[in-house]
Short mmCIF file of C-alpha atoms in Angstrom, two decimals:
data_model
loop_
_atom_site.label_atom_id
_atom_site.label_comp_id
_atom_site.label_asym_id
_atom_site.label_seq_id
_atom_site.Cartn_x
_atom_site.Cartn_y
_atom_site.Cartn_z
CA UNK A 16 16.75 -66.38 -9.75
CA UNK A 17 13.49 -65.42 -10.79
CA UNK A 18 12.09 -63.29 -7.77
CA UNK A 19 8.29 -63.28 -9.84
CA UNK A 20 4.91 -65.19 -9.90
CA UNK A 21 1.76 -64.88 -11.64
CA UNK A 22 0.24 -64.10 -7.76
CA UNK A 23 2.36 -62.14 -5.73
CA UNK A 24 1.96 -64.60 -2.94
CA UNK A 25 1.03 -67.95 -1.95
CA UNK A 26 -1.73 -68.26 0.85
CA UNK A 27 -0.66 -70.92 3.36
CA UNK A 28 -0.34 -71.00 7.58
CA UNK A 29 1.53 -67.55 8.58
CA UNK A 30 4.72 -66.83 9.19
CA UNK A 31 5.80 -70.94 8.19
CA UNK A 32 9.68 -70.36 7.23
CA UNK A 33 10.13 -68.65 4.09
CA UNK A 34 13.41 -68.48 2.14
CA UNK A 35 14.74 -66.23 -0.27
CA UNK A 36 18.00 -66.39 -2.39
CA UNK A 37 19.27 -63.27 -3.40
CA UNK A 38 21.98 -62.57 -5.85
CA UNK A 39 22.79 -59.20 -3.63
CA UNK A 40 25.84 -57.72 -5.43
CA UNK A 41 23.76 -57.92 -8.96
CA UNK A 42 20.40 -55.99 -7.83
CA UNK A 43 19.61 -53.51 -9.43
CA UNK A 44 16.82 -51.38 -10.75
CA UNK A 45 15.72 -49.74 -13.66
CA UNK A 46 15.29 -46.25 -14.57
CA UNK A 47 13.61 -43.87 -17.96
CA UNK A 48 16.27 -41.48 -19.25
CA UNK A 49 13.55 -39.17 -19.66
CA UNK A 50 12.64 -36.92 -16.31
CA UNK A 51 10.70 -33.79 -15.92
CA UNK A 52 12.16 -30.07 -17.03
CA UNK A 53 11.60 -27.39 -14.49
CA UNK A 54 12.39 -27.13 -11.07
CA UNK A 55 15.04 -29.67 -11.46
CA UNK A 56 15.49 -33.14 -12.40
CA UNK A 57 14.16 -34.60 -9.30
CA UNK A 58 11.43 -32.13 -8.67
CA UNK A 59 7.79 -33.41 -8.14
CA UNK A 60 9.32 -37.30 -7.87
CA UNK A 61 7.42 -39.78 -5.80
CA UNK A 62 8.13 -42.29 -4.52
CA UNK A 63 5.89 -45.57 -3.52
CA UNK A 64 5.82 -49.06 -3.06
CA UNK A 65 3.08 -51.52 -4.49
CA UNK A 66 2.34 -53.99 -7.05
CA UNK A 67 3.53 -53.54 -10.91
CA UNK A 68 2.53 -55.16 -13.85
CA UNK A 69 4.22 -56.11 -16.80
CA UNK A 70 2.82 -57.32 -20.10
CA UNK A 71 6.04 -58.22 -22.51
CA UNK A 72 8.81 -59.12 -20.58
CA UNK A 73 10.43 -56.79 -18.75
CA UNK A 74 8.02 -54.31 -19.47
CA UNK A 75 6.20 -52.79 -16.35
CA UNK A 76 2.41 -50.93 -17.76
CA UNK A 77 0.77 -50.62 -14.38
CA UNK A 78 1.05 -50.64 -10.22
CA UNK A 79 -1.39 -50.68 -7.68
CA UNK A 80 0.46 -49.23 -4.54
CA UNK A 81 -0.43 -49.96 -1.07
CA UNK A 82 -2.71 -46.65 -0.55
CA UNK A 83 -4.88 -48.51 -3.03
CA UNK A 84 -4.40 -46.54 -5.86
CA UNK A 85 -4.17 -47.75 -9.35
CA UNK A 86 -2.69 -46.62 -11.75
CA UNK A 87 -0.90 -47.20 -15.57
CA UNK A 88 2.61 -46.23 -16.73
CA UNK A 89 2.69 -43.72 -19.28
CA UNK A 90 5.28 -44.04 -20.86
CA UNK A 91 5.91 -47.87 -19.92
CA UNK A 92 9.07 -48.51 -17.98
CA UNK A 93 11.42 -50.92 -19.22
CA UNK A 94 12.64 -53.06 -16.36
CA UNK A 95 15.30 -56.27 -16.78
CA UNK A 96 14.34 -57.69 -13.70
CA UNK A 97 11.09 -57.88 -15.05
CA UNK A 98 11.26 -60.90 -17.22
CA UNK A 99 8.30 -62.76 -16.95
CA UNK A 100 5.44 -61.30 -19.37
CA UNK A 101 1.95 -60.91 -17.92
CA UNK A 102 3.41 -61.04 -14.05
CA UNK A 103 2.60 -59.22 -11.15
CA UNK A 104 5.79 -58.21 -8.85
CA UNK A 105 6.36 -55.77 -5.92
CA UNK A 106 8.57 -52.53 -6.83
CA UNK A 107 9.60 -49.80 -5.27
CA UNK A 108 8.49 -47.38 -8.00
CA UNK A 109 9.46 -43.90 -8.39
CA UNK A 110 7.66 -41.86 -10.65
CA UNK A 111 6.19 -38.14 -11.64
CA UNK A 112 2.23 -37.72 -11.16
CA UNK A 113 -0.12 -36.13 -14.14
CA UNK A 114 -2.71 -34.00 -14.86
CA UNK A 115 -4.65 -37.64 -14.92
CA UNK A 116 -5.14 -39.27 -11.69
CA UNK A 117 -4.91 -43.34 -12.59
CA UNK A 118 -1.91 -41.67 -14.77
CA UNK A 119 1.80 -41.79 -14.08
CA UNK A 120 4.97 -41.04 -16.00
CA UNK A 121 7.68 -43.69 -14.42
CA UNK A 122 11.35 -42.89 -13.55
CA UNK A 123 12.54 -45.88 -11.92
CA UNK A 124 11.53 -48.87 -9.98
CA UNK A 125 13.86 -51.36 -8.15
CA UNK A 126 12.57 -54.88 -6.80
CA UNK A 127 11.05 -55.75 -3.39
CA UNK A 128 11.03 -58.81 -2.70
CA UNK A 129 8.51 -61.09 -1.14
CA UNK A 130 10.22 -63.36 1.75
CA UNK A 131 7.98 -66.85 0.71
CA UNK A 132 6.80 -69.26 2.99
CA UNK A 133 8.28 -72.54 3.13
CA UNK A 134 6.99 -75.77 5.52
CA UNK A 135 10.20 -78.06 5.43
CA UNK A 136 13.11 -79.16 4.13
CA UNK A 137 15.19 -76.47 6.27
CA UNK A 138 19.32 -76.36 6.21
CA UNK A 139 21.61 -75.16 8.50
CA UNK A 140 22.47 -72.41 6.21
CA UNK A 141 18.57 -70.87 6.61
CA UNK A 142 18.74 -71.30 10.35
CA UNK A 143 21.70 -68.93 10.32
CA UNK A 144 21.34 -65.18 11.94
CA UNK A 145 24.23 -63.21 10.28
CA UNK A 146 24.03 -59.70 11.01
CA UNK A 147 22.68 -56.86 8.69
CA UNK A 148 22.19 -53.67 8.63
CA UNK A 149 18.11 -52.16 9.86
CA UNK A 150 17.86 -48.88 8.32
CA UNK A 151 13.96 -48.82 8.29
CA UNK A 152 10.91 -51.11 9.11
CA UNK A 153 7.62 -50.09 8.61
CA UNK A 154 3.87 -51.48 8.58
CA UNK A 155 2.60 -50.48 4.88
CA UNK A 156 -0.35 -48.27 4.05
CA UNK A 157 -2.85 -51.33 3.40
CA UNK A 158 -1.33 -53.58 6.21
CA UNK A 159 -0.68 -55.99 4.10
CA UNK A 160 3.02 -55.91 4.94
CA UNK A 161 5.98 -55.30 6.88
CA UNK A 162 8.29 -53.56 4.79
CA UNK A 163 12.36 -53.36 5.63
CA UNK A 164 14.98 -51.62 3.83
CA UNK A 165 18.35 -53.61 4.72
CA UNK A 166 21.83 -53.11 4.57
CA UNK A 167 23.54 -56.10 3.22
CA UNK A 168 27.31 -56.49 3.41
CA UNK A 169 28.12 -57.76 0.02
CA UNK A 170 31.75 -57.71 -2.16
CA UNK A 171 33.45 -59.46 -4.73
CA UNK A 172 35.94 -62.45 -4.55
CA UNK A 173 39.76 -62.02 -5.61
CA UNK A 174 38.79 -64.05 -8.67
CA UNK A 175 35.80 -62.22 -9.31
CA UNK A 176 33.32 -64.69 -8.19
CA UNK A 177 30.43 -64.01 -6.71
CA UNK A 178 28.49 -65.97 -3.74
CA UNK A 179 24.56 -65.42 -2.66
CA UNK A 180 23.45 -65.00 0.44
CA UNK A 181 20.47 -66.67 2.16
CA UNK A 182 17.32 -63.87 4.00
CA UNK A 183 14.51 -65.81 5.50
CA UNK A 184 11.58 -65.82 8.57
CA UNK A 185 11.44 -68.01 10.91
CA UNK A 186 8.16 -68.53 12.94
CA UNK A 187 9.71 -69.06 16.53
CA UNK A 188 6.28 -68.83 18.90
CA UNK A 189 2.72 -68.33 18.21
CA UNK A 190 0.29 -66.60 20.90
CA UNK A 191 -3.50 -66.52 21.49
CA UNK A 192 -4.39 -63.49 23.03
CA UNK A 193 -7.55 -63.22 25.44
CA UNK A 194 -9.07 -60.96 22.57
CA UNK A 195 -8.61 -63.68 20.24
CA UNK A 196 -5.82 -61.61 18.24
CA UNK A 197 -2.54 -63.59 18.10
CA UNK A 198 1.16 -62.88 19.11
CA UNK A 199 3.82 -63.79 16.37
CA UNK A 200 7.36 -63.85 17.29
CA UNK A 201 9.67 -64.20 14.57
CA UNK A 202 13.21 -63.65 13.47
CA UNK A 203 15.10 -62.70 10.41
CA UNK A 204 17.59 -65.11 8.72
CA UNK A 205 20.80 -64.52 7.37
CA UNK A 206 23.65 -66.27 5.76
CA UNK A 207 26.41 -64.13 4.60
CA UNK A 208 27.80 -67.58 3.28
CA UNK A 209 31.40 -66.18 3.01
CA UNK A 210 30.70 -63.51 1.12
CA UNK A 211 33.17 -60.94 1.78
CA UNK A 212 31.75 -57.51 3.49
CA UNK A 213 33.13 -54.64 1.16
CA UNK A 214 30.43 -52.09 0.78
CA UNK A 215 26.81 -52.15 1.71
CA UNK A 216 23.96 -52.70 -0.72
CA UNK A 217 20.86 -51.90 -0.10
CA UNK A 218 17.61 -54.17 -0.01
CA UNK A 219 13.98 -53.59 -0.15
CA UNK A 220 11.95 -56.46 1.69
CA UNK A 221 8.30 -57.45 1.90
CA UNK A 222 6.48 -59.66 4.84
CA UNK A 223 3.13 -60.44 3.51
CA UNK A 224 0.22 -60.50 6.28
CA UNK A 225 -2.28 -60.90 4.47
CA UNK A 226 -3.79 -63.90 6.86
CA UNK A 227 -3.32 -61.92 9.96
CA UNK A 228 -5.89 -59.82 11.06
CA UNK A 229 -6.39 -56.52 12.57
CA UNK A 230 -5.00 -56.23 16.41
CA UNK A 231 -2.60 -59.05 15.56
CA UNK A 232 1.12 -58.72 17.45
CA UNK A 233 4.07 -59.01 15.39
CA UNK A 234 7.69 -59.38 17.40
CA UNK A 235 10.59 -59.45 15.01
CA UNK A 236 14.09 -60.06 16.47
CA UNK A 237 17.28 -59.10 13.88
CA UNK A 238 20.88 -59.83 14.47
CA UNK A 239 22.32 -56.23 13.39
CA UNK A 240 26.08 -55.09 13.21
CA UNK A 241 25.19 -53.19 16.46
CA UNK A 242 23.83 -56.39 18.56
CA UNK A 243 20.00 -57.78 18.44
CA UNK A 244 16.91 -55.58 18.31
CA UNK A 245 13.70 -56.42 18.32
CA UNK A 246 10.76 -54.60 16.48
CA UNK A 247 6.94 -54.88 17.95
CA UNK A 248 4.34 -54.11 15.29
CA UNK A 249 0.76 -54.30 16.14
CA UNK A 250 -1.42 -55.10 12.17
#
């Protein structure tokens, strides 16, 4: 599946359901053997998320992350989930700062993807709430989006087959407020569709907001391994 556009999102009514198919036992990122000599191999790392560039394919050049800070990649960081040329995606990218401040030397990035908005055409398999792991959920720096790092049960088939699992949004209720600001209640969706539950692999996950405004209400209800929860977020 090809988890990249030219525009890292497609404006249209929020929170409509969106549907993403993930290939969740294959995910993985990409990293530069290189790394910084010193303190240690991990000294001085950051770590953010935001929007990388690539100009061949699966080569990422630049990022813009969510503090609004742009930046290039030097060296570039060669990335195979990265395959279309002259695309933008959204990365968790890891990297070492320089003496230059729009200036970064790369060490890894792994994918986040963008759960897409989608107005029909729904299956019983997207309406599905299978349980996952919540290990964080936060509102990003630019509150543009929600961002959730998932635990996804994932394993392989006694053949060595291996199944994908539907993650969506539903839009469930919408709410005028008497300031004018709205209420969205939404909830996750899962299908594990049989895949067996092994080992957990972990996901990085983006809810774009960029059509709510400030004071906006956001309610999201997840099915976990350890019952419902549900997450307020004000934007």
């Amino acid at each position: 599946m090809t988890t990249s556009t030219h525009t890292p999102f497609t404006p249209r009514p929020l929170f409509l359901f969106m549907c993403l198919l993930l290939m969740l036992t294959l995910t993985t990122g990409c990293d530069n053997e290189s790394y910084e000599s010193g303190d240690g191999k991990y000294s001085h790392l950051n770590a953010d998320f935001g929007m990388v560039q690539t100009k061949q394919s699966q080569t990422l050049v630049a990022a813009t992350f969510d503090d609004g800070r742009a930046v290039e990649f030097q060296p570039t960081l060669t990335c195979e989930w990265a395959d279309v040329p002259a695309a933008t995606y959204r990365a968790l990218v890891y990297y070492y700062p320089t003496s230059k401040d729009n200036v970064v030397k790369p060490y890894s990035a792994l994918p986040v993807y963008i759960l897409r908005w989608k107005d029909k055409d729904y299956t019983s398999n997207t309406m599905l709430t299978d349980p996952v792991h919540v290990e964080s959920l936060w509102l990003s720096k630019n509150k543009e989006y929600i961002n959730l790092r998932l635990g996804i049960m994932v394993g392989t088939e006694e053949d060595g087959s291996r199944q994908q699992q539907l993650i969506g949004i539903t839009l469930d209720n919408t709410q005028t407020n008497a300031d004018n600001t709205h209420t969205y209640t939404v909830t996750l969706r899962h299908a594990q569709n049989n895949v067996p539950q092994y080992y957990t692999s972990q996901q990085y996950l983006s809810l774009p907001l960029h059509e709510c405004q400030s004071g906006d209400n956001i309610i999201l209800h997840v099915n976990t391994y350890e019952g419902e929860k549900t997450y307020n977020m004000t934007i």
